[in-house]
Short mmCIF file of N, CA and C in Angstrom, two decimals:
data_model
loop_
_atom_site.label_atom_id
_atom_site.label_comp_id
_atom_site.label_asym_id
_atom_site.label_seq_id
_atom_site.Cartn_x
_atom_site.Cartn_y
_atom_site.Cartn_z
N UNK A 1 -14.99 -10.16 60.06
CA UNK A 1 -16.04 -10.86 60.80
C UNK A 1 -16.30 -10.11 62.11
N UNK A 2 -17.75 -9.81 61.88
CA UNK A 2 -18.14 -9.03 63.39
C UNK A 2 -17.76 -9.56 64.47
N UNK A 3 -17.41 -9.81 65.83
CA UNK A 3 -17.83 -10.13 66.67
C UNK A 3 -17.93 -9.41 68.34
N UNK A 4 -19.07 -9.84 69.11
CA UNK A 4 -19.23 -9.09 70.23
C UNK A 4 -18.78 -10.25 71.36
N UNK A 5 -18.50 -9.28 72.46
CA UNK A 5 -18.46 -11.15 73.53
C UNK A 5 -18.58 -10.22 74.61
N UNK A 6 -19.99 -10.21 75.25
CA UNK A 6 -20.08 -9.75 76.97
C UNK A 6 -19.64 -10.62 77.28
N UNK A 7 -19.47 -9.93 79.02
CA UNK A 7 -19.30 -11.05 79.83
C UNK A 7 -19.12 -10.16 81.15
N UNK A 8 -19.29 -10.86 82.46
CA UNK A 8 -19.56 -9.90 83.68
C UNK A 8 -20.82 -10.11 84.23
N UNK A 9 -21.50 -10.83 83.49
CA UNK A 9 -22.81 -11.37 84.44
C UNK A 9 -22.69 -12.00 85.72
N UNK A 10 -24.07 -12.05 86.60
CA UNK A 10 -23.85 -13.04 87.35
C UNK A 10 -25.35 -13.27 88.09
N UNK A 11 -25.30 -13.65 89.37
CA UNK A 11 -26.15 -13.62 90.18
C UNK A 11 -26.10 -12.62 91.45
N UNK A 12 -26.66 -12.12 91.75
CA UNK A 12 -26.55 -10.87 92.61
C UNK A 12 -27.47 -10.56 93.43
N UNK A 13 -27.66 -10.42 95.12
CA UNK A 13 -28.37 -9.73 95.71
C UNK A 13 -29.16 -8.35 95.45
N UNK A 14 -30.93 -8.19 95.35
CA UNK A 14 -31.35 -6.71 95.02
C UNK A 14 -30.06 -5.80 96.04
N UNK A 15 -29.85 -4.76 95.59
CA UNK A 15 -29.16 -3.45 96.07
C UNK A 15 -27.36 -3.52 95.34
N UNK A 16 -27.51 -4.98 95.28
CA UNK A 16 -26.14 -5.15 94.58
C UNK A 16 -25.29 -4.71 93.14
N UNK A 17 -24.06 -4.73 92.90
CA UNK A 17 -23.29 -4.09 91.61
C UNK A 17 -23.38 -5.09 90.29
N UNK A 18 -23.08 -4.93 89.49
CA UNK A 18 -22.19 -5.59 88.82
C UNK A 18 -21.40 -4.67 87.26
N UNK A 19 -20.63 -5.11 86.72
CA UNK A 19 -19.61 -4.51 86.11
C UNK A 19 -19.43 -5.43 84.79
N UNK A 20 -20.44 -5.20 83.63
CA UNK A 20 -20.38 -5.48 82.38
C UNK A 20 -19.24 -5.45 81.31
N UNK A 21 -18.54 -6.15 80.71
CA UNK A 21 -17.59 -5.59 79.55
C UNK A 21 -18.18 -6.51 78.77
N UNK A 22 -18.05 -5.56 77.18
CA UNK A 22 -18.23 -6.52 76.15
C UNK A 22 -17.09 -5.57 75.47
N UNK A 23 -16.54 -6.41 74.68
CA UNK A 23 -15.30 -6.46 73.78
C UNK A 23 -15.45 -6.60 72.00
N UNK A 24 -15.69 -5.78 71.35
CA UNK A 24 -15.70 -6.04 70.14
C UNK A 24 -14.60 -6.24 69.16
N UNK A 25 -14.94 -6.70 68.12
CA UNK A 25 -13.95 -6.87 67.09
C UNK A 25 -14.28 -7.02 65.61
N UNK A 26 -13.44 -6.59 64.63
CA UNK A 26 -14.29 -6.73 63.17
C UNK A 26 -15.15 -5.45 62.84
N UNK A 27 -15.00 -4.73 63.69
CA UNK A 27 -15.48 -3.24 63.71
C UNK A 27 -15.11 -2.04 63.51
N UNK A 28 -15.40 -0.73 63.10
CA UNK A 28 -14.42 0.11 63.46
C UNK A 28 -14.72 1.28 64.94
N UNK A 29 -15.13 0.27 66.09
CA UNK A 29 -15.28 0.25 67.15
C UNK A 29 -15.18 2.03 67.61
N UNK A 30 -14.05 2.75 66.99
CA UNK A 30 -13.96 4.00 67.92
C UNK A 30 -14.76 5.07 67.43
N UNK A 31 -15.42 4.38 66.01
CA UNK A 31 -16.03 6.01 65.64
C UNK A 31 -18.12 5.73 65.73
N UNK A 32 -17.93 4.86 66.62
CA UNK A 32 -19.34 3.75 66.38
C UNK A 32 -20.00 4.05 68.08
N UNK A 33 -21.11 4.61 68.07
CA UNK A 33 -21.84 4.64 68.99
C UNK A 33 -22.47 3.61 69.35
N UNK A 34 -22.22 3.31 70.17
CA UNK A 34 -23.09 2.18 71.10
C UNK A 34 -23.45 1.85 72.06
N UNK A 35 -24.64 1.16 72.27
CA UNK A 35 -25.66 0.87 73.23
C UNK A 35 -25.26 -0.93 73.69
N UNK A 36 -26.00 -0.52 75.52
CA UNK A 36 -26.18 -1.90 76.17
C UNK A 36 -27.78 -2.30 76.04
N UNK A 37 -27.93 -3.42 76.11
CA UNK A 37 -29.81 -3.92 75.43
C UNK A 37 -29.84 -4.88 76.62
N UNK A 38 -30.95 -5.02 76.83
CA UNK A 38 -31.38 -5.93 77.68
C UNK A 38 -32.53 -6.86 77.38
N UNK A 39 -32.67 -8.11 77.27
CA UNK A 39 -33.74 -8.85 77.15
C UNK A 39 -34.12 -9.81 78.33
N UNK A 40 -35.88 -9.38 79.03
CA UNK A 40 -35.84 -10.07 80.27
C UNK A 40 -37.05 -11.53 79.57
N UNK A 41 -37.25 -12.57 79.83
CA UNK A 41 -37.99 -13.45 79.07
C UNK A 41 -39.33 -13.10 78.71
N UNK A 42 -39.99 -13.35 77.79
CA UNK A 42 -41.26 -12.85 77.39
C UNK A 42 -41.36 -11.52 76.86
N UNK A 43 -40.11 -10.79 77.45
CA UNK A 43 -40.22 -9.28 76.68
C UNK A 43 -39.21 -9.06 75.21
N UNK A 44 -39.42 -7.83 74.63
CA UNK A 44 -38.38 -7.32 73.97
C UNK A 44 -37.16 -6.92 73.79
N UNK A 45 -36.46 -6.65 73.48
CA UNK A 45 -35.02 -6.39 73.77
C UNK A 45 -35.16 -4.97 73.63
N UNK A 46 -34.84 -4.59 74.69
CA UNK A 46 -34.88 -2.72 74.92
C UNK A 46 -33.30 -1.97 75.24
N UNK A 47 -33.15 -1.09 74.26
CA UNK A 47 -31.89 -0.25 74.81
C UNK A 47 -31.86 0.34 76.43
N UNK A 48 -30.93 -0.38 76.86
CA UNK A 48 -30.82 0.70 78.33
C UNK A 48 -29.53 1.90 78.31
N UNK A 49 -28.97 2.17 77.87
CA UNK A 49 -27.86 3.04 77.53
C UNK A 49 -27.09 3.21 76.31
N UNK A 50 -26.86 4.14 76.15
CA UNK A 50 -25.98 4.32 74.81
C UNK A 50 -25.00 5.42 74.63
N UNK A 51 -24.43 5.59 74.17
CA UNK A 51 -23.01 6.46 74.29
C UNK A 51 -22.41 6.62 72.80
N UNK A 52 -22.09 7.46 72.42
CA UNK A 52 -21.49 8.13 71.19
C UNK A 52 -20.17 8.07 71.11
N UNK A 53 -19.45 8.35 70.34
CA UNK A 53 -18.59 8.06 70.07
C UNK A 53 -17.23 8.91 70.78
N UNK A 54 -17.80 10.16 71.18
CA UNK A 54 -17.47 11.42 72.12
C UNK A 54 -18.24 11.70 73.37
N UNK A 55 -18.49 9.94 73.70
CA UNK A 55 -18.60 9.68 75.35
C UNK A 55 -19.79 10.50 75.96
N UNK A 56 -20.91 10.78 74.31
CA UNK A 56 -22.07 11.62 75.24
C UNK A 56 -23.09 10.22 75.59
N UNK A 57 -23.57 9.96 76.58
CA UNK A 57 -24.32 9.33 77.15
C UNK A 57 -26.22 9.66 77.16
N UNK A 58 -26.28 8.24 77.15
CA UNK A 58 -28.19 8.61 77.30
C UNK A 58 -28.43 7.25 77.99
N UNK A 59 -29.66 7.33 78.61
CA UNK A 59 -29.97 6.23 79.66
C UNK A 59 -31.46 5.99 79.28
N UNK A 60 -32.06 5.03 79.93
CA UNK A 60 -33.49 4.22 80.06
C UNK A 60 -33.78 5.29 80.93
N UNK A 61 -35.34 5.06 81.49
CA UNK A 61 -35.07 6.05 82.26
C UNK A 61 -35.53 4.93 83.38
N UNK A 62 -35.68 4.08 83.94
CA UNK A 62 -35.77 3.18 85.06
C UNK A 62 -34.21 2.70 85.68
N UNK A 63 -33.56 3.15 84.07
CA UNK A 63 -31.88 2.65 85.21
C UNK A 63 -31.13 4.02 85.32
N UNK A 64 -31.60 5.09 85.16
CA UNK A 64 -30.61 6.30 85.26
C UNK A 64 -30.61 6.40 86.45
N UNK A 65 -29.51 6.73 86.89
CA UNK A 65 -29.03 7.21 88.16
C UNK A 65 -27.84 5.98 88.82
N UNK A 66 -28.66 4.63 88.05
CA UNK A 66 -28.02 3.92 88.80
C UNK A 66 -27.25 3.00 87.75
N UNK A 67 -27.20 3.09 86.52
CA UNK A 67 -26.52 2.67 85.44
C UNK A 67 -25.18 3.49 85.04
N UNK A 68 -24.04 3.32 84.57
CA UNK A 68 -23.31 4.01 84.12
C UNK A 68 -22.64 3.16 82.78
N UNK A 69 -22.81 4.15 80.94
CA UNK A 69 -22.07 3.25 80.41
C UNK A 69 -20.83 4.19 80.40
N UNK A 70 -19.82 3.35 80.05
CA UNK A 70 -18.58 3.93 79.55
C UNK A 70 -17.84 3.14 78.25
N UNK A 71 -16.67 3.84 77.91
CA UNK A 71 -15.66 2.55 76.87
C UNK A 71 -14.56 3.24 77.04
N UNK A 72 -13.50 2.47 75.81
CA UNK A 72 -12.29 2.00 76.33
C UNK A 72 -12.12 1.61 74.54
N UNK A 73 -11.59 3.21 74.20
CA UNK A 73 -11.84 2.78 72.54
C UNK A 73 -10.13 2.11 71.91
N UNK A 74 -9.29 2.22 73.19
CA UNK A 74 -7.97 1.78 73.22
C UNK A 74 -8.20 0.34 73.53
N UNK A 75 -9.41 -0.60 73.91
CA UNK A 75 -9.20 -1.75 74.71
C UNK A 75 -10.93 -2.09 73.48
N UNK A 76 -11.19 -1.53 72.56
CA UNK A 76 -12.56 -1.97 71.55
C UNK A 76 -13.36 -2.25 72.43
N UNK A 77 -13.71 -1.68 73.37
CA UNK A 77 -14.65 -2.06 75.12
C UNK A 77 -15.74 -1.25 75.16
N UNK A 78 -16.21 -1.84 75.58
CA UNK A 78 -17.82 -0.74 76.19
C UNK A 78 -18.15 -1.37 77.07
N UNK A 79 -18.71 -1.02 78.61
CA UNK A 79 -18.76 -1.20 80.11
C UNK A 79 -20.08 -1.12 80.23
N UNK A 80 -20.60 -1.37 81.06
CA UNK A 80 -21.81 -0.96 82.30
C UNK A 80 -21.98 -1.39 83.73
N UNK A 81 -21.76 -0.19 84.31
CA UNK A 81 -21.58 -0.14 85.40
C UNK A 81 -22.90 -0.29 86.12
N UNK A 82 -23.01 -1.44 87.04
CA UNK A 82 -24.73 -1.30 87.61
C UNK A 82 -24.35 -1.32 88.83
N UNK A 83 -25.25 -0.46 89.55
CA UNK A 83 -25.69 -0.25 91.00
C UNK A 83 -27.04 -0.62 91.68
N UNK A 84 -27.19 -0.79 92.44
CA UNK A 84 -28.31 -0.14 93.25
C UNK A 84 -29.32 -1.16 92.41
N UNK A 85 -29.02 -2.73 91.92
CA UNK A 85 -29.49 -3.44 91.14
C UNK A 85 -31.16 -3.66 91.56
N UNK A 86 -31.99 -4.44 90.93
CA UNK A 86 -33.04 -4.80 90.88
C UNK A 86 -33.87 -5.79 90.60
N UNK A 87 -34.61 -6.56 91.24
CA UNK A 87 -35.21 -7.79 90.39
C UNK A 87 -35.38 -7.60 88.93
N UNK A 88 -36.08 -6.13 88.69
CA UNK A 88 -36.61 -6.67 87.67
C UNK A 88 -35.25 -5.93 86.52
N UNK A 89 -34.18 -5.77 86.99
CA UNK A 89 -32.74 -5.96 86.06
C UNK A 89 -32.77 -7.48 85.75
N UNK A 90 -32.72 -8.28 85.94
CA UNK A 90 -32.85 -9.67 85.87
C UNK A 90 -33.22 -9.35 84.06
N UNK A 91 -32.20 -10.07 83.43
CA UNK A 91 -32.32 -10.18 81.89
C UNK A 91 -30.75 -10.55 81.45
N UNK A 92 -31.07 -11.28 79.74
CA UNK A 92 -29.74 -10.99 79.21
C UNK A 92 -29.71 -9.96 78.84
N UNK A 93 -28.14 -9.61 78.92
CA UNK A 93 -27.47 -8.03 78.44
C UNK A 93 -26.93 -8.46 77.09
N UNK A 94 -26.91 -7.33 76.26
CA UNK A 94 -25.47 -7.78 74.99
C UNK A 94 -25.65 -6.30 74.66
N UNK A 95 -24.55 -6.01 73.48
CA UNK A 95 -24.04 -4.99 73.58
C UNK A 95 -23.89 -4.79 72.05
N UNK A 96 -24.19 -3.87 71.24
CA UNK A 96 -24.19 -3.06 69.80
C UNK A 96 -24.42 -2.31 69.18
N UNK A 97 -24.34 -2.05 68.18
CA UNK A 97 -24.47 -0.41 67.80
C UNK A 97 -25.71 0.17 67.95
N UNK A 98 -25.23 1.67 68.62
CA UNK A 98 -26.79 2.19 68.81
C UNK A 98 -27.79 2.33 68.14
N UNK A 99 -26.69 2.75 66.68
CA UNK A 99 -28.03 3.09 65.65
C UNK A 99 -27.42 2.09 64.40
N UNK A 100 -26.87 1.66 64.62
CA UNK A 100 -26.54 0.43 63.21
C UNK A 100 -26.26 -1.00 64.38
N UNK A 101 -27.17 -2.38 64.01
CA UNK A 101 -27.06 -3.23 64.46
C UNK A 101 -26.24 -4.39 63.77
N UNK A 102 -25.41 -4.58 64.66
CA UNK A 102 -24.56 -6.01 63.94
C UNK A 102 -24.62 -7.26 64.54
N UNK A 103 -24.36 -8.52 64.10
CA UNK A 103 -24.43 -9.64 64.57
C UNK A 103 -24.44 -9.65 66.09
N UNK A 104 -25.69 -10.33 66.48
CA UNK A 104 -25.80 -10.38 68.45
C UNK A 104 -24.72 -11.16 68.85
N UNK A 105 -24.18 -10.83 69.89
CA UNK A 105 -23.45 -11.95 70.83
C UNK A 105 -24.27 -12.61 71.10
N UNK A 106 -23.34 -13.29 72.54
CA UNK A 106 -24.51 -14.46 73.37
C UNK A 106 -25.09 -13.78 74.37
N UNK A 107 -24.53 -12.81 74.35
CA UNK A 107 -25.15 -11.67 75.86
C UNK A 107 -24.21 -12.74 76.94
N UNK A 108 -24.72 -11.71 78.16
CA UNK A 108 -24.37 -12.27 79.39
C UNK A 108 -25.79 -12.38 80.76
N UNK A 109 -25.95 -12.77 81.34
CA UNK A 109 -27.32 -13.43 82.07
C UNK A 109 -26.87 -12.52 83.62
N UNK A 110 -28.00 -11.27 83.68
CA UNK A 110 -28.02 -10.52 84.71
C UNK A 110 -29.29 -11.35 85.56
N UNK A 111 -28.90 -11.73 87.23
CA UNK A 111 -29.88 -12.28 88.02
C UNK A 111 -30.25 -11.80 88.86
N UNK A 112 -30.64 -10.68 89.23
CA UNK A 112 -31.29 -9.94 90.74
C UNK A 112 -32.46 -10.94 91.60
N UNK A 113 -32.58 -11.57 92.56
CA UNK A 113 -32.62 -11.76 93.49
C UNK A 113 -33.19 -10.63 94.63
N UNK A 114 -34.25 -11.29 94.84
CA UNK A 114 -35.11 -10.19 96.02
C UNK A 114 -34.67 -10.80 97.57
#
């Protein structure tokens, strides 16, 4: 049984961090590239980062610079590191395969604040 579980959301001042983990399981997590998605209301769910399985990285291009993903194929983890946040970051996050999709989590609820 698949399962994903972000978590690390919150509410946050614009310019502010926050520090994403989602945790998988039911997977075979270390050889599996994967992406963080974001859905803000009314829109689509768009990849903002993604990472291979040999830690090569690719970004959105509205959050590069200030996004970082990483994982933790000892801990079935995948991270995102946010900086330099933004209103319009404001969305749920969840987290799955880049190029093969499996059952959604619940995401976690990013709030930027102007």
């Amino acid at each position: 049984q698949v399962q994903l579980v972000e978590s690390g959301g919150g509410l946050v001042q614009a310019g502010g961090s926050l520090r994403l983990s989602c945790v998988a399981s039911g997977i075979n997590f270390s050889i599996l590239p994967m992406g963080w998605y974001r859905q803000a209301p009314g829109n689509q769910r768009e990849l903002v980062a993604g990472i291979t399985n040999n830690d090569i990285t690719n970004y959105e291009d509205s959050v590069k610079g200030r996004f970082t993903i990483s994982r933790d194929n000892a801990k079935n983890t995948v991270y995102l590191q946010m900086k330099s946040l933004k209103p319009e970051d404001t969305a749920v996050y969840y987290c799955n395969g880049k190029n093969r999709w499996f059952s959604w989590g619940q995401g976690t609820q990013v709030t930027v604040s102007s």
